[in-house]
XYZ file of C-alpha atoms in Angstrom:
574
model
C -0.024 -0.003 -0.003
C 1.394 3.477 -0.878
C 2.742 5.447 2.103
C 0.138 8.190 2.056
C -2.735 5.691 1.879
C -1.133 3.576 4.648
C -0.844 6.589 6.942
C -4.438 7.575 6.121
C -5.619 4.108 7.081
C -3.728 4.206 10.345
C -5.127 7.667 11.136
C -8.682 6.451 10.388
C -7.990 3.417 12.719
C -7.007 5.912 15.448
C -10.215 7.829 14.807
C -12.337 4.723 15.081
C -10.613 3.899 18.370
C -11.715 7.329 19.518
C -15.279 6.417 18.564
C -15.279 8.560 15.459
C -16.860 7.069 12.318
C -18.581 9.989 10.626
C -16.504 11.935 8.124
C -13.679 9.357 7.590
C -14.124 9.566 3.816
C -12.961 13.184 3.987
C -9.695 12.430 5.818
C -6.675 13.262 3.638
C -2.912 13.017 4.036
C -1.084 15.591 1.892
C 2.111 17.599 1.764
C 1.797 21.005 3.524
C 2.372 24.142 1.462
C 5.076 25.265 3.874
C 7.841 22.636 4.147
C 8.739 23.934 7.587
C 5.430 22.437 8.848
C 6.686 18.884 8.190
C 6.779 16.243 5.502
C 3.034 15.551 5.537
C -0.144 16.941 7.102
C -3.561 15.533 7.778
C -6.901 17.288 8.122
C -8.360 14.427 10.199
C -9.092 16.423 13.318
C -10.643 19.245 11.305
C -13.136 17.053 9.380
C -13.940 14.664 12.283
C -14.390 17.114 15.111
C -17.645 18.821 14.033
C -19.814 15.676 13.652
C -18.366 14.347 16.916
C -18.900 17.750 18.626
C -15.324 17.861 19.778
C -12.678 20.578 19.856
C -10.567 20.074 16.662
C -7.291 21.044 18.342
C -7.881 18.705 21.276
C -8.764 15.928 18.851
C -5.656 16.755 16.858
C -3.550 16.356 20.022
C -5.059 12.958 20.650
C -4.341 11.796 17.091
C -0.781 13.209 17.209
C -0.058 11.385 20.515
C -1.185 8.054 18.994
C 0.817 8.639 15.762
C 3.980 9.293 17.735
C 4.109 5.502 18.402
C 3.929 4.656 14.706
C 7.266 3.325 13.253
C 6.668 5.423 10.108
C 6.262 8.670 12.033
C 9.233 10.449 13.622
C 7.266 13.369 14.922
C 3.564 14.483 15.015
C 2.534 17.934 16.113
C -0.616 20.068 15.945
C -0.707 23.411 14.213
C -3.329 26.116 13.931
C -6.945 25.055 14.600
C -6.139 21.331 14.400
C -3.956 20.294 11.466
C -1.655 17.438 12.417
C 1.797 17.758 10.798
C 4.021 14.734 10.442
C 7.707 14.100 9.973
C 8.428 10.580 8.658
C 11.147 8.130 9.768
C 13.966 6.718 7.634
C 11.876 3.507 7.531
C 9.143 5.369 5.766
C 11.659 6.722 3.251
C 12.957 3.199 2.679
C 9.385 1.959 2.213
C 8.737 4.536 -0.553
C 12.038 3.769 -2.316
C 11.368 0.005 -2.132
C 7.851 0.459 -3.584
C 9.197 2.560 -6.413
C 11.934 0.059 -7.277
C 9.418 -2.770 -7.225
C 7.084 -0.884 -9.528
C 4.408 -0.770 -6.796
C 4.018 3.027 -6.609
C 1.946 3.275 -9.813
C 0.040 0.177 -8.877
C -1.238 2.223 -5.969
C -3.260 4.272 -8.430
C -5.357 1.289 -9.513
C -9.026 1.532 -8.541
C -11.415 -1.222 -7.485
C -14.241 0.715 -9.156
C -13.191 -0.027 -12.724
C -15.364 1.266 -15.551
C -15.773 1.161 -19.293
C -14.904 4.627 -20.553
C -15.305 6.184 -24.011
C -12.973 9.100 -24.767
C -13.872 10.978 -27.928
C -11.291 13.424 -29.034
C -9.957 15.274 -32.103
C -13.167 14.703 -34.227
C -12.050 17.433 -36.560
C -14.083 18.011 -39.711
C -12.502 15.955 -42.546
C -12.020 19.076 -44.648
C -8.262 19.541 -44.378
C -5.109 18.733 -42.481
C -5.014 18.983 -38.706
C -3.834 22.294 -37.381
C -2.069 23.088 -34.122
C -5.424 23.780 -32.364
C -6.496 20.245 -33.102
C -3.152 19.049 -31.703
C -3.987 20.306 -28.227
C -7.281 18.390 -28.047
C -5.580 15.318 -29.576
C -2.826 15.250 -26.990
C -5.182 16.035 -24.081
C -7.568 13.291 -25.103
C -4.812 10.723 -25.686
C -3.069 11.496 -22.409
C -6.409 11.181 -20.545
C -7.057 7.822 -22.223
C -3.632 6.596 -21.100
C -4.296 7.896 -17.554
C -7.663 6.147 -17.321
C -6.028 2.906 -18.393
C -3.389 3.363 -15.694
C -6.238 3.748 -13.254
C -7.486 0.303 -14.347
C -10.414 1.354 -16.589
C -11.245 -0.159 -19.979
C -10.877 2.713 -22.511
C -12.176 3.090 -26.033
C -10.562 5.887 -28.063
C -13.076 7.345 -30.498
C -13.098 9.834 -33.366
C -16.466 11.195 -34.573
C -16.250 11.805 -38.355
C -18.414 14.752 -39.388
C -19.048 13.333 -42.842
C -22.535 14.759 -43.257
C -23.725 18.305 -43.754
C -22.756 21.392 -45.682
C -19.028 21.424 -44.795
C -18.300 18.174 -46.662
C -20.178 19.441 -49.700
C -17.935 22.537 -49.634
C -14.956 20.180 -49.470
C -16.284 18.203 -52.470
C -16.730 21.400 -54.558
C -13.238 22.544 -53.607
C -11.797 19.154 -54.584
C -13.767 19.210 -57.839
C -12.042 22.465 -58.848
C -8.656 20.772 -58.200
C -9.868 17.912 -60.396
C -10.612 20.354 -63.232
C -7.189 21.874 -62.626
C -5.605 18.461 -62.924
C -7.415 18.093 -66.274
C -5.636 21.236 -67.509
C -8.207 23.890 -66.736
C -7.074 27.202 -65.164
C -9.071 27.717 -61.985
C -9.688 30.380 -59.353
C -10.802 29.362 -55.910
C -13.828 31.527 -54.989
C -14.538 32.754 -51.481
C -16.281 30.150 -49.420
C -14.276 27.140 -50.711
C -11.125 25.635 -49.280
C -8.061 27.239 -50.934
C -5.262 25.089 -49.499
C -2.889 23.170 -51.794
C -3.635 19.976 -49.841
C -6.530 19.290 -52.196
C -4.274 19.244 -55.309
C -3.382 15.534 -54.841
C -7.044 14.703 -54.431
C -7.867 16.437 -57.710
C -4.990 14.520 -59.392
C -6.280 11.190 -57.980
C -9.777 11.941 -59.265
C -8.350 12.711 -62.737
C -6.460 9.435 -62.711
C -9.495 7.463 -61.562
C -12.201 9.078 -63.724
C -10.334 10.707 -66.594
C -12.555 13.341 -68.217
C -15.818 11.617 -67.229
C -16.686 14.106 -64.485
C -15.888 17.274 -66.493
C -19.310 17.536 -68.117
C -21.352 15.640 -65.549
C -23.998 17.535 -63.568
C -23.317 18.292 -59.931
C -25.796 15.738 -58.643
C -23.685 13.073 -60.391
C -20.141 14.185 -59.516
C -20.800 15.621 -56.025
C -21.289 12.246 -54.166
C -18.341 10.686 -56.024
C -15.961 13.554 -55.276
C -17.254 13.921 -51.702
C -16.539 10.303 -50.897
C -13.119 10.405 -52.434
C -12.180 13.670 -50.732
C -13.446 12.556 -47.293
C -11.429 9.343 -47.557
C -8.308 11.242 -48.577
C -8.698 13.766 -45.732
C -9.253 11.005 -43.120
C -6.111 9.192 -44.395
C -4.164 12.452 -43.994
C -5.647 13.018 -40.513
C -4.722 9.453 -39.397
C -1.213 10.080 -40.709
C -0.896 13.379 -38.853
C -2.112 11.792 -35.581
C 0.299 8.889 -36.015
C 3.150 11.455 -36.047
C 2.418 12.132 -32.339
C 1.643 8.468 -31.545
C -2.137 8.902 -31.437
C -4.335 6.028 -32.689
C -8.111 5.643 -32.352
C -9.975 2.421 -31.811
C -13.227 3.577 -33.437
C -14.057 6.041 -36.191
C -17.797 6.695 -35.869
C -19.569 8.201 -38.926
C -22.106 11.010 -38.576
C -23.596 10.006 -41.930
C -24.194 6.454 -40.652
C -26.634 7.908 -38.100
C -29.045 8.584 -40.916
C -28.115 6.175 -43.760
C -29.345 3.524 -44.293
C -31.419 3.673 -41.068
C -32.462 7.021 -39.581
C -31.179 6.465 -36.054
C -31.709 10.143 -35.224
C -35.457 9.758 -35.705
C -35.390 6.545 -33.625
C -33.635 8.293 -30.770
C -36.019 11.219 -30.838
C -38.969 8.835 -30.880
C -37.544 6.987 -27.837
C -37.196 10.343 -25.896
C -40.712 11.289 -26.997
C -42.069 8.052 -25.467
C -40.532 9.167 -22.212
C -42.201 12.596 -22.403
C -39.029 14.505 -23.223
C -39.971 15.813 -26.659
C -42.650 18.417 -27.413
C -43.702 20.994 -29.939
C -43.231 24.513 -28.601
C -41.803 28.074 -29.110
C -38.578 28.994 -27.462
C -38.571 32.294 -25.526
C -36.577 35.046 -27.100
C -33.177 35.146 -25.425
C -31.670 38.339 -24.049
C -28.726 38.136 -26.527
C -28.555 36.848 -30.034
C -29.058 33.042 -30.009
C -27.988 31.075 -33.093
C -30.557 28.328 -32.681
C -33.573 30.538 -31.786
C -36.460 30.926 -34.215
C -39.835 32.582 -33.591
C -41.854 29.510 -34.598
C -43.143 26.307 -33.213
C -40.332 23.741 -33.083
C -39.580 20.208 -32.000
C -37.881 20.629 -28.655
C -35.993 18.455 -26.186
C -36.741 19.074 -22.499
C -33.153 19.582 -21.561
C -34.129 21.943 -18.695
C -35.357 18.875 -16.835
C -31.693 17.912 -16.557
C -30.168 21.217 -15.657
C -29.910 23.109 -18.975
C -30.836 26.742 -19.218
C -33.399 26.346 -22.051
C -34.991 23.493 -23.987
C -33.231 22.744 -27.255
C -34.447 22.614 -30.833
C -34.091 19.349 -32.801
C -35.154 20.423 -36.260
C -34.362 23.442 -38.416
C -36.932 25.484 -40.271
C -36.336 23.378 -43.441
C -37.177 20.222 -41.523
C -33.634 18.875 -41.361
C -32.070 17.883 -38.029
C -30.060 20.356 -35.996
C -26.468 19.402 -35.135
C -27.719 18.766 -31.606
C -30.200 16.167 -32.762
C -27.435 14.196 -34.457
C -25.277 14.579 -31.395
C -28.073 13.178 -29.223
C -28.345 10.127 -31.459
C -24.537 9.674 -31.466
C -24.292 9.803 -27.690
C -27.321 7.508 -27.513
C -25.312 5.060 -29.559
C -22.425 5.342 -27.039
C -24.764 4.815 -24.154
C -26.172 1.790 -25.957
C -22.746 0.308 -26.301
C -22.586 -0.040 -22.458
C -20.060 2.647 -21.437
C -20.165 3.770 -17.813
C -18.501 7.075 -18.462
C -18.171 9.294 -21.518
C -15.569 11.948 -22.131
C -15.830 14.567 -24.879
C -12.725 16.668 -25.608
C -13.965 19.866 -27.193
C -12.660 22.992 -28.778
C -12.999 26.445 -27.245
C -15.959 27.299 -29.434
C -18.109 24.536 -27.953
C -18.779 26.060 -24.586
C -22.556 26.221 -25.167
C -22.547 22.489 -25.957
C -21.751 21.286 -22.426
C -25.051 21.749 -20.594
C -27.249 20.523 -23.397
C -25.149 17.439 -24.046
C -24.902 16.624 -20.312
C -28.668 16.834 -20.218
C -29.015 14.554 -23.232
C -26.707 11.917 -21.806
C -28.561 12.031 -18.469
C -31.874 11.469 -20.306
C -30.524 8.769 -22.560
C -28.977 6.833 -19.696
C -31.591 7.548 -17.054
C -28.747 9.405 -15.229
C -26.577 6.288 -14.970
C -23.807 7.448 -17.342
C -21.428 10.304 -16.456
C -20.383 12.758 -19.207
C -17.224 14.873 -18.802
C -16.596 17.647 -21.257
C -13.017 18.965 -21.462
C -12.678 22.339 -23.154
C -9.415 23.017 -25.018
C -8.638 26.697 -25.419
C -6.738 28.217 -28.327
C -2.979 27.775 -28.961
C -1.064 30.898 -29.911
C 1.979 30.168 -31.993
C 5.006 32.416 -31.803
C 8.649 32.292 -32.757
C 10.845 34.288 -30.451
C 7.749 36.209 -29.403
C 6.625 37.041 -32.954
C 3.422 35.535 -34.498
C 4.056 32.600 -36.831
C 3.052 33.049 -40.443
C 0.580 30.636 -42.031
C 1.605 28.065 -44.624
C 0.676 28.058 -48.293
C -0.250 24.398 -48.161
C -3.020 24.809 -45.578
C -4.128 28.224 -46.763
C -4.964 29.876 -43.429
C -3.422 27.932 -40.541
C -0.269 26.198 -39.306
C -0.567 22.426 -39.598
C 0.221 19.927 -36.854
C 2.734 18.221 -39.215
C 4.648 21.488 -39.666
C 4.939 21.984 -35.930
C 6.024 18.360 -35.245
C 8.591 18.427 -38.032
C 10.185 21.591 -36.570
C 10.174 20.933 -32.771
C 9.629 17.172 -32.403
C 6.949 14.961 -30.863
C 8.091 15.339 -27.224
C 7.918 19.160 -27.230
C 4.454 19.087 -28.823
C 2.980 16.509 -26.460
C 4.485 17.819 -23.218
C 3.843 21.507 -23.878
C 0.258 20.878 -24.922
C -0.212 19.381 -21.421
C 1.728 22.014 -19.471
C -1.328 24.199 -18.966
C -4.815 23.273 -17.897
C -6.718 22.571 -21.069
C -9.315 25.328 -20.548
C -6.615 28.008 -20.325
C -5.093 29.612 -23.470
C -1.675 28.253 -24.313
C 1.340 30.143 -25.724
C 3.599 27.874 -27.847
C 6.913 29.451 -28.878
C 8.997 27.490 -31.359
C 12.230 28.861 -29.836
C 11.358 28.431 -26.167
C 10.222 24.812 -26.546
C 13.544 23.785 -28.132
C 15.835 25.643 -25.735
C 18.079 23.521 -23.500
C 17.408 25.477 -20.349
C 15.464 25.193 -17.070
C 12.902 27.558 -18.559
C 11.876 24.858 -21.081
C 9.622 22.442 -19.023
C 10.070 19.410 -21.378
C 13.833 19.777 -21.411
C 13.883 20.263 -17.657
C 11.974 17.034 -17.011
C 13.808 14.949 -19.574
C 17.143 16.289 -18.278
C 16.200 15.011 -14.803
C 15.726 11.529 -16.218
C 19.066 11.809 -18.096
C 20.767 13.097 -14.950
C 19.561 9.978 -13.041
C 21.064 7.810 -15.809
C 24.302 9.807 -15.576
C 24.524 9.180 -11.828
C 24.327 5.454 -12.513
C 27.250 5.698 -14.928
C 29.251 7.768 -12.460
C 28.702 5.165 -9.754
C 30.018 2.422 -12.049
C 33.107 4.489 -12.808
C 33.715 5.172 -9.112
C 33.158 1.556 -7.998
C 32.178 -1.172 -10.501
C 29.112 -2.453 -12.287
C 28.038 -4.507 -9.252
C 27.262 -1.341 -7.357
C 23.972 -1.280 -9.310
C 23.043 -4.863 -8.508
C 19.807 -5.532 -6.636
C 19.201 -1.945 -5.470
C 16.084 -3.144 -3.705
C 18.392 -4.744 -1.129
C 20.284 -1.414 -0.617
C 19.804 0.145 2.844
C 17.630 3.194 2.149
C 17.261 3.939 5.872
C 20.641 5.715 5.462
C 18.841 8.473 3.645
C 18.488 10.892 6.543
C 19.288 14.219 4.804
C 16.310 16.603 4.552
C 16.732 16.813 0.745
C 16.707 13.027 0.403
C 13.636 12.750 2.541
C 11.937 15.523 0.510
C 12.631 13.521 -2.682
C 11.120 10.386 -1.143
C 7.994 12.302 -0.034
C 7.584 13.702 -3.551
C 7.843 10.108 -4.865
C 5.194 9.037 -2.384
C 2.764 11.449 -4.006
C 2.926 9.698 -7.355
C -0.054 7.320 -6.921
C -2.274 10.207 -5.763
C -1.121 12.358 -8.623
C -1.860 9.655 -11.139
C -5.261 8.801 -9.648
C -6.290 12.385 -9.177
C -5.435 13.363 -12.782
C -7.484 10.435 -14.091
C -10.509 10.976 -11.875
C -10.629 14.724 -12.503
C -9.888 14.346 -16.239
C -6.959 16.731 -15.842
C -3.810 15.259 -17.462
C -1.868 18.489 -16.905
C -1.524 17.453 -13.292
C 0.901 14.740 -14.312
C 3.033 17.248 -16.231
C 3.080 19.565 -13.216
C 3.959 16.730 -10.864
C 6.855 15.603 -13.111
C 8.205 19.148 -13.239
C 8.012 19.412 -9.419
C 9.754 16.062 -8.958
C 12.464 17.087 -11.442
C 13.001 20.354 -9.630
C 13.429 18.449 -6.331
C 15.999 16.166 -7.957
C 17.939 19.043 -9.531
C 17.957 20.923 -6.178
C 19.455 17.916 -4.324
C 22.018 17.389 -7.094
C 23.031 21.077 -6.846
C 23.391 20.726 -3.080
C 25.940 18.021 -3.727
C 27.963 20.418 -5.833
C 28.281 22.690 -2.827
C 28.610 19.976 -0.220
C 30.499 16.833 -1.452
C 29.107 14.671 1.385
C 25.639 15.036 -0.127
C 26.568 13.810 -3.598
C 24.650 10.832 -4.854
C 27.989 9.030 -5.498
C 30.008 9.076 -2.295
C 33.378 7.550 -3.137
C 34.162 6.971 0.548
C 31.084 4.771 1.207
C 29.851 2.114 -1.188
C 26.821 1.287 0.991
C 25.711 4.897 1.332
C 26.153 5.270 -2.442
C 23.958 2.224 -3.007
C 21.226 3.672 -0.754
C 21.360 6.917 -2.699
C 21.431 5.052 -6.004
C 18.244 3.314 -4.908
C 16.637 6.724 -4.364
C 17.928 8.041 -7.728
C 16.734 4.953 -9.527
C 13.300 5.421 -7.895
C 13.138 8.973 -9.220
C 14.248 7.813 -12.632
C 11.620 5.103 -12.781
C 8.787 7.480 -11.745
C 9.845 10.149 -14.270
C 9.998 7.489 -16.992
C 6.607 6.162 -15.901
C 5.063 9.665 -15.976
C 6.533 10.628 -19.303
C 5.366 7.355 -20.822
C 1.847 8.107 -19.546
C 2.002 11.437 -21.322
C 3.409 9.845 -24.561
C 6.806 11.516 -24.117
C 10.182 9.827 -24.350
C 12.615 9.507 -21.398
C 16.171 9.828 -22.817
C 19.245 8.564 -20.946
C 21.350 11.361 -22.405
C 20.554 14.880 -23.605
C 22.570 16.028 -26.692
């Protein structure tokens, strides 16, 4: 059992011995903000005192007195209104190091409440190459899927292909012009069509496949042919772009398949109507301009029953379905596939989508399925502080492929996760490739490389056997404050992993890795000033082995965390 969970269990056992049962679920063991307060702190007295009608400080004193006898606790004291601060023993440090070396730290993040989770991410319109804005949602979704799997859940990675509607007809007309161009005709791309050069190969392929047959054909003949070919080409390109950053989906769900050959949208609406959730009515005029408001009787979904601000329209004035109607059917399909939890990773322009879709999933699942919506804000690209110019190939945006080819996969993946997804992100091509402490991805990878370097230094100072069976090394020798701080930071890894997965916040892992790396670098720098603190102590093989066990524990956790984020862990930085 991880150290923090073990201490929590022992604190709860003390509380039960005091006759306190109410509020145990709220007991936490965490690191205090001020290191001078101790290695760890618990809120037990604060959360248990009120239901027991006891003074929190007096209860804290009682808990601290009992903890003083614990072999993992060197000191327990009460601060403020009742927080109990703890300082751990060398035996606790050795326990953390041993768990890390055995690979048991990350196992502490596994949950008994395992679920089937669908994570839908990217889902970009198949109308062109992925741009850097798509990259953020792609990395966030993929990192979350990896985190959920580390938590023990069964995860399906899904991409919703928007292959129905006006945008794919615009794609087809744009590709048709490129086809005519390939047949030798001079063309001009009118406003409203896609101008990027990425459709040139599609036009050439259509020319090779159909010759001149489509040149004189009416639109109703060539449009479906060109549309199908263009969508297929764009999806192949999108899969290729995603593969560049090691992202692969299990399912590609088609929007068009919701209506052809069977109208599953109508079937879903009929099902909700049978449950009294569909009616004909007029929406009230909103205070501001509302895109989906019309002053007429409409088919409406009772989304207000499930917490939405207004009921939502399901058909447009021309009788066709709204986007929301198709989305209801699509999420109904997910619910029908038996998922316990759904996650939608959305762009910044989908803020109005969250309440209505949460209401729909609640209705479709009779409130048994949880929906999380992660918003990904915009990415601002700069080079040395100056805005980056757009490429000719894409027409009006910087492609994901261009960014990856310039800065590499690791910089893209880590930096896309180094801010909370709902906060805007500045991505500077110069900054993310600098070899300095100001570059987070370099800083973390350098910590891993530094750990590997310490191993090599130890072999040079002693021999290769100094690395043998580090689990048997005596880690109780690690009594320096910096060494204990490193161990406490390692002890937080299971909580960091579990918390990031449960809250659907993969940036927490990036933050944790940066903090752990900073703690390692700090201790390494202390050794520069004080030789007795160096990880490799040439005067003591056994002390060196104990410190090597600690360094190897740090290296393994950094590698584990970077792998979870889809980032490499190099042994050397060149």
